[in-house]
Short mmCIF file of C-alpha atoms in Angstrom, two decimals:
data_model
loop_
_atom_site.label_atom_id
_atom_site.label_comp_id
_atom_site.label_asym_id
_atom_site.label_seq_id
_atom_site.Cartn_x
_atom_site.Cartn_y
_atom_site.Cartn_z
CA MET A 1 -7.83 -30.64 8.85
CA GLN A 2 -10.23 -28.95 6.06
CA ARG A 3 -12.89 -27.66 8.74
CA ILE A 4 -9.61 -26.31 11.43
CA GLU A 5 -7.83 -24.83 7.94
CA GLN A 6 -11.24 -22.97 7.23
CA GLU A 7 -11.44 -21.96 10.78
CA LEU A 8 -7.41 -20.76 11.28
CA LEU A 9 -8.03 -19.00 7.93
CA ALA A 10 -11.79 -16.94 9.17
CA ARG A 11 -10.08 -16.17 12.51
CA ASN A 12 -6.61 -14.70 10.24
CA ASP A 13 -9.31 -12.83 7.54
CA HIS A 14 -10.98 -11.38 10.64
CA LEU A 15 -8.14 -10.38 11.97
CA ALA A 16 -6.44 -9.04 8.87
CA GLY A 17 -9.69 -6.74 8.48
CA HIS A 18 -9.54 -4.89 11.70
CA ASN A 19 -5.60 -4.11 10.55
CA ARG A 20 -6.66 -3.02 7.28
CA GLU A 21 -9.27 -0.24 8.86
CA TRP A 22 -6.79 0.74 11.47
CA LEU A 23 -4.20 1.52 8.29
CA HIS A 24 -7.04 2.57 6.27
CA ALA A 25 -7.68 5.38 9.59
CA ARG A 26 -3.95 6.72 9.63
CA GLY A 27 -3.73 6.37 5.70
CA ILE A 28 -0.94 4.56 5.76
CA VAL A 29 -0.07 2.29 2.82
CA ALA A 30 0.66 -1.16 3.56
CA LEU A 31 2.48 -3.31 0.88
CA ASN A 32 2.65 -7.09 1.43
CA LEU A 33 5.72 -8.68 -0.29
CA ILE A 34 6.21 -11.93 -1.17
CA GLY A 35 9.07 -14.10 -2.91
CA ALA A 36 11.01 -16.80 -2.31
CA PRO A 37 14.20 -16.85 -0.42
CA GLY A 38 17.11 -14.47 -1.77
CA ALA A 39 14.39 -13.18 -4.82
CA GLY A 40 15.72 -9.82 -3.47
CA LYS A 41 12.97 -8.66 -1.56
CA THR A 42 15.15 -6.56 1.13
CA SER A 43 17.72 -5.21 -1.65
CA LEU A 44 14.22 -3.74 -3.43
CA LEU A 45 13.10 -2.19 -0.25
CA GLU A 46 17.30 -0.65 0.40
CA ALA A 47 17.08 0.53 -2.79
CA THR A 48 13.42 1.97 -2.48
CA ALA A 49 14.38 4.07 0.77
CA HIS A 50 17.29 5.84 -0.80
CA ARG A 51 15.55 6.62 -3.95
CA LEU A 52 11.65 7.45 -2.30
CA ASP A 53 13.12 9.79 0.13
CA SER A 54 10.17 11.85 0.06
CA ILE A 55 7.91 9.31 1.69
CA GLU A 56 8.31 8.21 5.42
CA ILE A 57 9.06 4.11 5.34
CA SER A 58 8.39 1.49 7.56
CA VAL A 59 9.29 -2.15 7.68
CA LEU A 60 7.88 -5.30 9.08
CA GLU A 61 10.86 -7.95 8.58
CA GLY A 62 9.16 -11.44 8.63
CA ASP A 63 12.02 -14.42 9.30
CA GLN A 64 12.37 -17.78 10.78
CA GLU A 65 15.24 -16.80 12.62
CA THR A 66 17.76 -14.12 13.09
CA ASP A 67 17.53 -10.05 12.74
CA ALA A 68 19.87 -9.63 9.78
CA ASP A 69 16.92 -8.05 7.25
CA ALA A 70 15.69 -5.54 10.33
CA ARG A 71 19.29 -4.02 10.83
CA ARG A 72 19.69 -3.78 7.23
CA ILE A 73 16.55 -1.92 6.87
CA ARG A 74 17.55 0.80 9.87
CA ALA A 75 20.56 1.03 7.54
CA ALA A 76 18.77 2.35 5.35
CA GLY A 77 17.21 4.98 7.01
CA CYS A 78 13.84 3.29 8.00
CA LYS A 79 12.20 2.23 11.24
CA ALA A 80 11.98 -1.56 11.19
CA LEU A 81 11.12 -4.45 13.62
CA GLN A 82 11.43 -7.58 12.88
CA ILE A 83 9.61 -10.88 13.36
CA ASN A 84 10.75 -14.06 13.79
CA THR A 85 8.45 -17.02 13.38
CA GLY A 86 10.41 -20.04 14.24
CA ALA A 87 9.56 -23.04 12.57
CA GLY A 88 6.61 -20.84 11.02
CA CYS A 89 6.58 -20.87 7.53
CA HIS A 90 4.44 -16.98 6.64
CA LEU A 91 3.08 -13.85 8.48
CA ASP A 92 -0.67 -14.30 10.06
CA ALA A 93 -2.43 -11.28 10.46
CA ALA A 94 -2.26 -11.89 14.41
CA MET A 95 1.28 -11.04 14.11
CA ILE A 96 0.39 -7.48 12.15
CA ASP A 97 -1.55 -6.65 14.78
CA GLY A 98 0.98 -6.75 17.58
CA ALA A 99 3.75 -5.58 15.64
CA LEU A 100 1.75 -2.57 14.33
CA HIS A 101 1.54 -1.35 17.87
CA ARG A 102 5.14 -1.70 18.13
CA LEU A 103 6.10 -0.16 15.04
CA GLU A 104 4.12 2.81 15.23
CA PRO A 105 4.31 3.79 11.65
CA ALA A 106 3.55 7.42 11.23
CA PRO A 107 -0.10 8.73 9.68
CA GLY A 108 0.04 8.50 5.69
CA SER A 109 3.57 6.83 5.53
CA LEU A 110 4.52 4.14 3.20
CA LEU A 111 4.57 0.74 5.43
CA PHE A 112 5.82 -2.76 3.82
CA VAL A 113 5.55 -6.42 5.20
CA GLU A 114 8.30 -8.09 4.20
CA ASN A 115 7.26 -12.22 4.53
CA VAL A 116 8.46 -14.78 5.40
CA GLY A 117 10.65 -15.81 2.37
CA ASN A 118 8.35 -18.59 0.37
CA LEU A 119 6.52 -18.41 -2.79
CA VAL A 120 4.19 -20.95 -1.27
CA CYS A 121 2.37 -20.28 2.35
CA PRO A 122 2.13 -16.36 2.50
CA ALA A 123 -0.06 -16.67 -0.65
CA LEU A 124 -3.27 -17.94 1.43
CA PHE A 125 -2.97 -14.98 4.62
CA ASP A 126 -4.11 -11.66 4.17
CA LEU A 127 -2.41 -9.42 6.77
CA GLY A 128 -4.60 -5.94 6.01
CA GLU A 129 -2.57 -5.27 3.46
CA ALA A 130 -4.05 -2.62 0.64
CA ALA A 131 -1.95 -4.67 -2.22
CA LYS A 132 0.22 -8.01 -2.12
CA VAL A 133 3.29 -7.66 -4.19
CA VAL A 134 4.91 -10.87 -5.64
CA VAL A 135 9.10 -10.83 -5.99
CA LEU A 136 10.28 -12.61 -8.77
CA SER A 137 14.13 -12.90 -9.60
CA VAL A 138 15.52 -13.82 -13.10
CA THR A 139 17.72 -16.72 -11.70
CA GLU A 140 14.41 -18.56 -10.62
CA GLY A 141 13.22 -19.85 -14.16
CA ASP A 142 9.94 -18.26 -16.53
CA ASP A 143 8.11 -21.31 -15.21
CA LYS A 144 7.04 -20.23 -12.09
CA PRO A 145 3.95 -18.22 -12.51
CA LEU A 146 2.35 -21.56 -14.02
CA LYS A 147 4.17 -24.00 -11.21
CA TYR A 148 3.14 -21.41 -7.95
CA PRO A 149 -0.25 -19.75 -9.37
CA HIS A 150 -1.85 -19.11 -5.76
CA VAL A 151 0.72 -16.46 -4.93
CA PHE A 152 0.30 -14.40 -8.55
CA ARG A 153 -2.92 -14.84 -8.67
CA ALA A 154 -3.39 -13.31 -4.87
CA ALA A 155 -0.75 -10.35 -6.10
CA ASP A 156 -1.36 -7.32 -7.08
CA VAL A 157 1.63 -5.98 -8.46
CA PHE A 158 4.74 -9.09 -9.99
CA VAL A 159 8.09 -7.73 -9.21
CA LEU A 160 10.29 -9.26 -11.52
CA ASN A 161 14.04 -8.48 -10.34
CA LYS A 162 17.43 -8.95 -10.50
CA THR A 163 17.28 -7.83 -14.89
CA ASP A 164 20.70 -7.21 -14.64
CA LEU A 165 21.78 -10.96 -14.55
CA LEU A 166 19.75 -11.61 -17.52
CA PRO A 167 22.77 -11.96 -19.90
CA HIS A 168 23.96 -14.78 -17.67
CA VAL A 169 20.87 -17.18 -17.68
CA THR A 170 18.70 -18.67 -19.30
CA PHE A 171 15.09 -16.69 -18.83
CA ASP A 172 12.96 -15.78 -21.10
CA VAL A 173 11.14 -12.09 -19.93
CA ASP A 174 8.49 -12.55 -22.41
CA ALA A 175 7.46 -16.12 -21.57
CA CYS A 176 7.51 -15.17 -17.82
CA LEU A 177 4.86 -11.99 -18.19
CA ALA A 178 3.02 -14.13 -20.73
CA ASN A 179 3.02 -16.67 -17.86
CA ALA A 180 2.48 -14.37 -15.09
CA ARG A 181 -0.72 -13.07 -16.88
CA ARG A 182 -2.28 -16.16 -17.73
CA VAL A 183 -2.57 -16.76 -14.24
CA ASN A 184 -3.46 -13.45 -13.17
CA PRO A 185 -4.22 -11.23 -16.17
CA ASP A 186 -4.84 -7.43 -14.23
CA LEU A 187 -1.02 -7.36 -12.59
CA GLU A 188 1.12 -4.44 -12.42
CA VAL A 189 4.10 -5.18 -13.74
CA PHE A 190 7.41 -3.80 -12.92
CA ARG A 191 11.03 -5.22 -14.59
CA LEU A 192 14.00 -3.59 -12.41
CA SER A 193 17.15 -4.51 -10.96
CA ALA A 194 17.63 -3.66 -7.43
CA ARG A 195 20.99 -3.87 -8.01
CA THR A 196 21.61 -1.47 -10.58
CA GLY A 197 18.50 0.76 -10.14
CA GLU A 198 17.63 -0.51 -13.34
CA GLY A 199 13.36 0.20 -13.29
CA ILE A 200 13.70 1.31 -10.15
CA ASP A 201 11.99 5.31 -10.77
CA GLU A 202 9.40 3.06 -12.28
CA TRP A 203 8.74 1.46 -9.34
CA CYS A 204 9.15 4.66 -7.27
CA GLY A 205 6.40 6.45 -9.09
CA TRP A 206 4.04 4.37 -8.33
CA LEU A 207 4.60 3.90 -4.75
CA ALA A 208 4.68 7.94 -4.80
CA ASP A 209 0.86 7.87 -6.17
CA ARG A 210 -0.17 4.96 -3.88
CA VAL A 211 0.80 7.37 -1.06
CA GLY A 212 -0.36 10.75 -2.84
CA GLY A 213 -3.58 9.32 -3.73
CA ARG A 214 -3.68 6.61 -0.49
CA SER A 215 -7.44 8.04 0.67
CA ALA A 216 -9.00 6.53 -2.44
CA LYS A 217 -6.77 3.62 -3.08
CA SER A 218 -6.51 1.91 0.16
CA ALA A 219 -10.23 1.97 0.16
CA GLU A 220 -10.86 0.72 -3.43
CA GLY A 221 -7.98 -1.61 -3.12
CA ALA A 222 -9.21 -3.45 0.24
CA ARG A 223 -9.46 -6.96 -0.40
CA MET B 1 -3.93 -26.29 16.90
CA GLN B 2 -0.33 -27.46 18.07
CA ARG B 3 -1.70 -30.72 19.47
CA ILE B 4 -3.37 -30.94 16.24
CA GLU B 5 0.05 -30.25 14.20
CA GLN B 6 2.04 -32.85 16.75
CA GLU B 7 -0.92 -35.68 15.75
CA LEU B 8 -0.38 -34.86 12.05
CA LEU B 9 3.08 -35.10 12.30
CA ALA B 10 3.02 -38.19 14.60
CA ARG B 11 0.74 -39.27 11.49
CA ASN B 12 3.26 -38.39 9.14
CA ASP B 13 6.12 -39.83 10.61
CA HIS B 14 4.40 -43.50 11.25
CA LEU B 15 4.38 -43.45 7.87
CA ALA B 16 7.40 -42.62 6.50
CA GLY B 17 8.58 -45.44 8.91
CA HIS B 18 6.19 -47.51 6.27
CA ASN B 19 7.70 -46.08 3.02
CA ARG B 20 11.95 -46.48 4.59
CA GLU B 21 10.95 -50.14 5.25
CA TRP B 22 9.67 -50.78 1.98
CA LEU B 23 12.20 -48.90 0.01
CA HIS B 24 14.85 -50.29 2.17
CA ALA B 25 13.57 -54.29 1.72
CA ARG B 26 14.37 -53.67 -2.31
CA GLY B 27 18.04 -51.62 -1.59
CA ILE B 28 16.68 -48.66 -3.14
CA VAL B 29 18.23 -44.84 -1.91
CA ALA B 30 16.07 -42.53 -1.60
CA LEU B 31 16.67 -38.58 -1.44
CA ASN B 32 14.43 -35.94 -0.77
CA LEU B 33 15.74 -32.90 -2.59
CA ILE B 34 14.49 -29.56 -0.72
CA GLY B 35 15.51 -26.25 -2.10
CA ALA B 36 13.67 -22.86 -2.68
CA PRO B 37 11.87 -22.28 -6.16
CA GLY B 38 14.53 -21.59 -8.68
CA ALA B 39 17.78 -23.47 -7.05
CA GLY B 40 18.36 -25.29 -9.86
CA LYS B 41 17.33 -28.64 -8.04
CA THR B 42 15.21 -30.13 -11.54
CA SER B 43 18.49 -28.82 -13.61
CA LEU B 44 20.85 -30.90 -11.23
CA LEU B 45 18.43 -33.78 -11.67
CA GLU B 46 19.11 -33.65 -14.78
CA ALA B 47 22.70 -33.41 -14.84
CA THR B 48 22.74 -36.30 -12.55
CA ALA B 49 21.10 -38.32 -15.25
CA HIS B 50 22.95 -37.50 -18.08
CA ARG B 51 26.38 -38.16 -16.08
CA LEU B 52 25.36 -41.03 -13.79
CA ASP B 53 24.42 -43.13 -16.86
CA SER B 54 25.24 -46.12 -14.82
CA ILE B 55 22.64 -46.34 -12.43
CA GLU B 56 18.57 -46.33 -12.84
CA ILE B 57 17.32 -43.98 -11.84
CA SER B 58 13.75 -42.35 -10.87
CA VAL B 59 12.27 -39.49 -10.06
CA LEU B 60 8.98 -38.30 -7.73
CA GLU B 61 8.19 -34.57 -8.53
CA GLY B 62 6.71 -32.45 -6.44
CA ASP B 63 5.39 -28.99 -7.52
CA GLN B 64 1.68 -26.96 -6.73
CA GLU B 65 0.62 -27.39 -10.59
CA THR B 66 2.09 -28.44 -13.87
CA ASP B 67 3.69 -31.58 -15.43
CA ALA B 68 6.80 -29.73 -16.49
CA ASP B 69 9.28 -30.69 -14.34
CA ALA B 70 8.15 -34.89 -14.62
CA ARG B 71 8.66 -34.06 -18.49
CA ARG B 72 11.83 -32.50 -18.24
CA ILE B 73 13.05 -35.31 -15.65
CA ARG B 74 11.48 -38.59 -18.58
CA ALA B 75 13.40 -36.10 -21.31
CA ALA B 76 16.81 -36.51 -19.73
CA GLY B 77 16.01 -40.73 -19.68
CA CYS B 78 14.27 -41.40 -16.27
CA LYS B 79 11.27 -42.95 -15.07
CA ALA B 80 9.62 -39.82 -13.53
CA LEU B 81 6.31 -39.20 -11.58
CA GLN B 82 4.53 -35.96 -10.83
CA ILE B 83 3.18 -35.17 -7.82
CA ASN B 84 0.71 -31.61 -7.67
CA THR B 85 0.09 -30.45 -4.26
CA GLY B 86 -2.83 -27.51 -5.37
CA ALA B 87 -2.54 -25.13 -2.45
CA GLY B 88 -0.23 -27.51 -0.19
CA CYS B 89 3.65 -26.28 0.41
CA HIS B 90 5.16 -29.48 1.07
CA LEU B 91 5.48 -33.48 -0.02
CA ASP B 92 4.20 -35.81 3.14
CA ALA B 93 4.72 -39.39 3.50
CA ALA B 94 1.09 -40.19 2.35
CA MET B 95 1.72 -38.63 -0.87
CA ILE B 96 4.91 -40.80 -1.23
CA ASP B 97 3.23 -43.94 -0.17
CA GLY B 98 0.75 -43.44 -3.14
CA ALA B 99 3.12 -42.67 -5.94
CA LEU B 100 6.02 -45.63 -4.89
CA HIS B 101 3.38 -48.45 -5.76
CA ARG B 102 2.56 -46.21 -9.77
CA LEU B 103 6.51 -45.43 -10.17
CA GLU B 104 7.65 -48.50 -8.76
CA PRO B 105 11.18 -47.79 -8.74
CA ALA B 106 14.11 -50.79 -9.71
CA PRO B 107 15.49 -52.91 -7.09
CA GLY B 108 18.93 -51.14 -6.61
CA SER B 109 17.80 -48.10 -7.61
CA LEU B 110 18.75 -44.25 -6.77
CA LEU B 111 15.11 -42.11 -6.29
CA PHE B 112 14.93 -38.56 -5.73
CA VAL B 113 12.12 -36.94 -4.50
CA GLU B 114 12.16 -33.20 -6.01
CA ASN B 115 9.72 -31.65 -2.93
CA VAL B 116 7.79 -28.72 -3.52
CA GLY B 117 9.88 -25.30 -3.95
CA ASN B 118 9.98 -24.35 -0.64
CA LEU B 119 12.78 -23.56 1.74
CA VAL B 120 10.75 -24.01 4.93
CA CYS B 121 7.66 -26.21 5.09
CA PRO B 122 9.37 -29.39 3.55
CA ALA B 123 11.93 -29.67 6.39
CA LEU B 124 9.07 -30.64 8.79
CA PHE B 125 8.42 -33.48 7.35
CA ASP B 126 9.80 -37.15 6.90
CA LEU B 127 9.11 -38.59 4.22
CA GLY B 128 11.23 -42.01 4.52
CA GLU B 129 14.19 -41.14 2.89
CA ALA B 130 17.89 -42.21 3.43
CA ALA B 131 18.82 -37.74 3.34
CA LYS B 132 17.25 -35.35 2.94
CA VAL B 133 19.49 -32.90 0.53
CA VAL B 134 19.15 -28.97 0.78
CA VAL B 135 20.02 -27.37 -2.60
CA LEU B 136 20.91 -23.28 -2.43
CA SER B 137 21.88 -21.01 -5.18
CA VAL B 138 24.61 -18.60 -4.55
CA THR B 139 22.23 -15.81 -5.64
CA GLU B 140 20.24 -16.88 -2.77
CA GLY B 141 22.45 -14.75 -0.56
CA ASP B 142 25.13 -16.44 1.93
CA ASP B 143 22.57 -15.34 4.63
CA LYS B 144 20.41 -18.22 4.22
CA PRO B 145 21.57 -21.13 6.28
CA LEU B 146 20.68 -18.47 9.76
CA LYS B 147 17.67 -17.12 7.80
CA TYR B 148 16.37 -20.92 7.46
CA PRO B 149 18.09 -22.78 9.73
CA HIS B 150 15.15 -25.94 10.30
CA VAL B 151 16.04 -26.79 6.61
CA PHE B 152 19.60 -26.92 7.38
CA ARG B 153 19.42 -28.50 10.48
CA ALA B 154 17.24 -30.97 8.79
CA ALA B 155 19.66 -31.98 5.73
CA ASP B 156 22.57 -34.51 6.00
CA VAL B 157 23.68 -32.84 2.82
CA PHE B 158 23.93 -29.30 1.13
CA VAL B 159 24.27 -28.65 -2.38
CA LEU B 160 25.46 -25.27 -3.37
CA ASN B 161 24.53 -24.52 -6.88
CA LYS B 162 24.73 -22.21 -9.60
CA THR B 163 28.66 -21.46 -8.94
CA ASP B 164 28.90 -20.44 -12.41
CA LEU B 165 27.07 -17.06 -11.47
CA LEU B 166 29.68 -16.22 -8.37
CA PRO B 167 31.76 -13.93 -10.42
CA HIS B 168 27.82 -11.79 -10.96
CA VAL B 169 26.87 -11.98 -7.64
CA THR B 170 27.87 -10.87 -3.72
CA PHE B 171 27.87 -14.10 -2.41
CA ASP B 172 30.71 -15.64 0.24
CA VAL B 173 31.16 -18.90 -0.20
CA ASP B 174 33.10 -19.38 2.36
CA ALA B 175 30.62 -16.93 5.24
CA CYS B 176 28.11 -19.24 3.60
CA LEU B 177 29.61 -22.31 4.39
CA ALA B 178 30.55 -21.36 7.97
CA ASN B 179 26.66 -19.98 8.56
CA ALA B 180 25.89 -23.54 7.28
CA ARG B 181 28.41 -25.36 9.57
CA ARG B 182 27.37 -23.55 12.49
CA VAL B 183 23.65 -24.88 12.32
CA ASN B 184 24.46 -28.65 11.01
CA PRO B 185 28.43 -29.27 11.15
CA ASP B 186 28.03 -32.78 10.11
CA LEU B 187 26.61 -31.77 7.01
CA GLU B 188 28.26 -33.12 3.68
CA VAL B 189 28.66 -30.43 1.08
CA PHE B 190 28.72 -30.21 -2.85
CA ARG B 191 29.33 -26.54 -4.76
CA LEU B 192 28.19 -27.01 -8.39
CA SER B 193 27.02 -26.59 -11.05
CA ALA B 194 24.64 -27.98 -12.93
CA ARG B 195 24.85 -25.48 -15.93
CA THR B 196 28.79 -26.17 -16.75
CA GLY B 197 29.17 -29.36 -15.01
CA GLU B 198 31.81 -27.98 -13.01
CA GLY B 199 31.70 -29.68 -9.50
CA ILE B 200 29.02 -32.80 -11.04
CA ASP B 201 31.62 -35.44 -10.82
CA GLU B 202 32.08 -35.72 -7.04
CA TRP B 203 28.46 -35.45 -6.03
CA CYS B 204 27.62 -38.21 -9.52
CA GLY B 205 30.47 -40.18 -7.24
CA TRP B 206 29.33 -39.73 -3.70
CA LEU B 207 25.91 -41.44 -5.06
CA ALA B 208 27.25 -44.08 -7.08
CA ASP B 209 29.12 -44.88 -3.45
CA ARG B 210 25.73 -44.12 -1.82
CA VAL B 211 24.10 -46.71 -3.77
CA GLY B 212 26.56 -49.36 -3.93
CA GLY B 213 26.65 -49.72 0.06
CA ARG B 214 23.38 -49.50 0.20
CA SER B 215 22.51 -52.62 2.09
CA ALA B 216 24.81 -50.95 5.30
CA LYS B 217 23.88 -47.18 4.72
CA SER B 218 20.43 -47.52 3.78
CA ALA B 219 20.07 -49.08 7.55
CA GLU B 220 22.56 -46.68 8.98
CA GLY B 221 21.24 -43.12 7.42
CA ALA B 222 17.59 -44.15 8.39
CA ARG B 223 16.53 -41.15 10.69
#
């Protein structure tokens, strides 16, 4: 099976390169959000859309079934397209290629890809994004970066979400961040609560910089 | 790829049948715990081990990396063996076959297999268990049974965990259970908090019945 997996990933990487060129040519900054079900990815996008109203945002939503998340994103004022994977556990570059031509994100805009809720498989599949963002909620435990290191190694940014629940759970923020940095010392880290808005300004400031400096960064950030 | 996937699953099912016979011959009741990272699977096993001290319990722990969970389970007084899957996203029947011979669970005992934290891929792989138990925490959202229906369809039991956090999150228990039963009307449901112990007695009572009536049930429950 190993050779077949390698061929599958090589074909995916080729298509991801095509997506990256397509996005770069239009000055679109694409971020691939990866996290477990319930990490708060959709809530983070809703909070981001409400705060960052100066930038055009569109979203590709991945789920096994339902279009619930795309409807939530549209209600927050963004263009959104739902991709249903059925039994599939991750989005791949071919799905993004097809969806980009249907969604038609505006030149110079910010595109989020919300991956299928899964902290494991999406780490292996490049979609052509400028950066991968791993989202973890404080309810999931501070040991997760060590237990699921592949996604933390592949990510550029780590969003620690649901900080409003810290008084109600056993979670050591410093230990979690130390674990994450052991796996990947270059991670950019944001601690926030999509629900209360705590920390959202810092995250949105980073996004705005990223879109503002997109010509330099989307080339440099390509991996 | 489809044919290769089918061959892979057929080979897995064959080995799962072998595991099921091996377990049945020894009167061992095996439960396959599936849930996202942070759903509270290990905490549930710790609480179960503390409460169910009349039954011998052993645990196979699946994680991408670290043996943290096996150490937690041993500290709770149970035999445990860690299986690390590396980049892998689920346990398969061959891993269980090998691990059973190393763990050597006692005849007439209860065996938990804690799958890799992932609400998606483990649903596809029969391990030879008597029943699949899907674990969801109230922090993950009441829409999850509809968005990840495969695992709820494959499961026999649904444990809704972390009910102690209900006052602090937006989660409609009735809506969640209705969603789960829309996908699978036959689900046995337990609402509990592994942390506070609320609802643990009912869950442990069900487990004790299962082990007590194992000769009839492990044959009947085989799928």
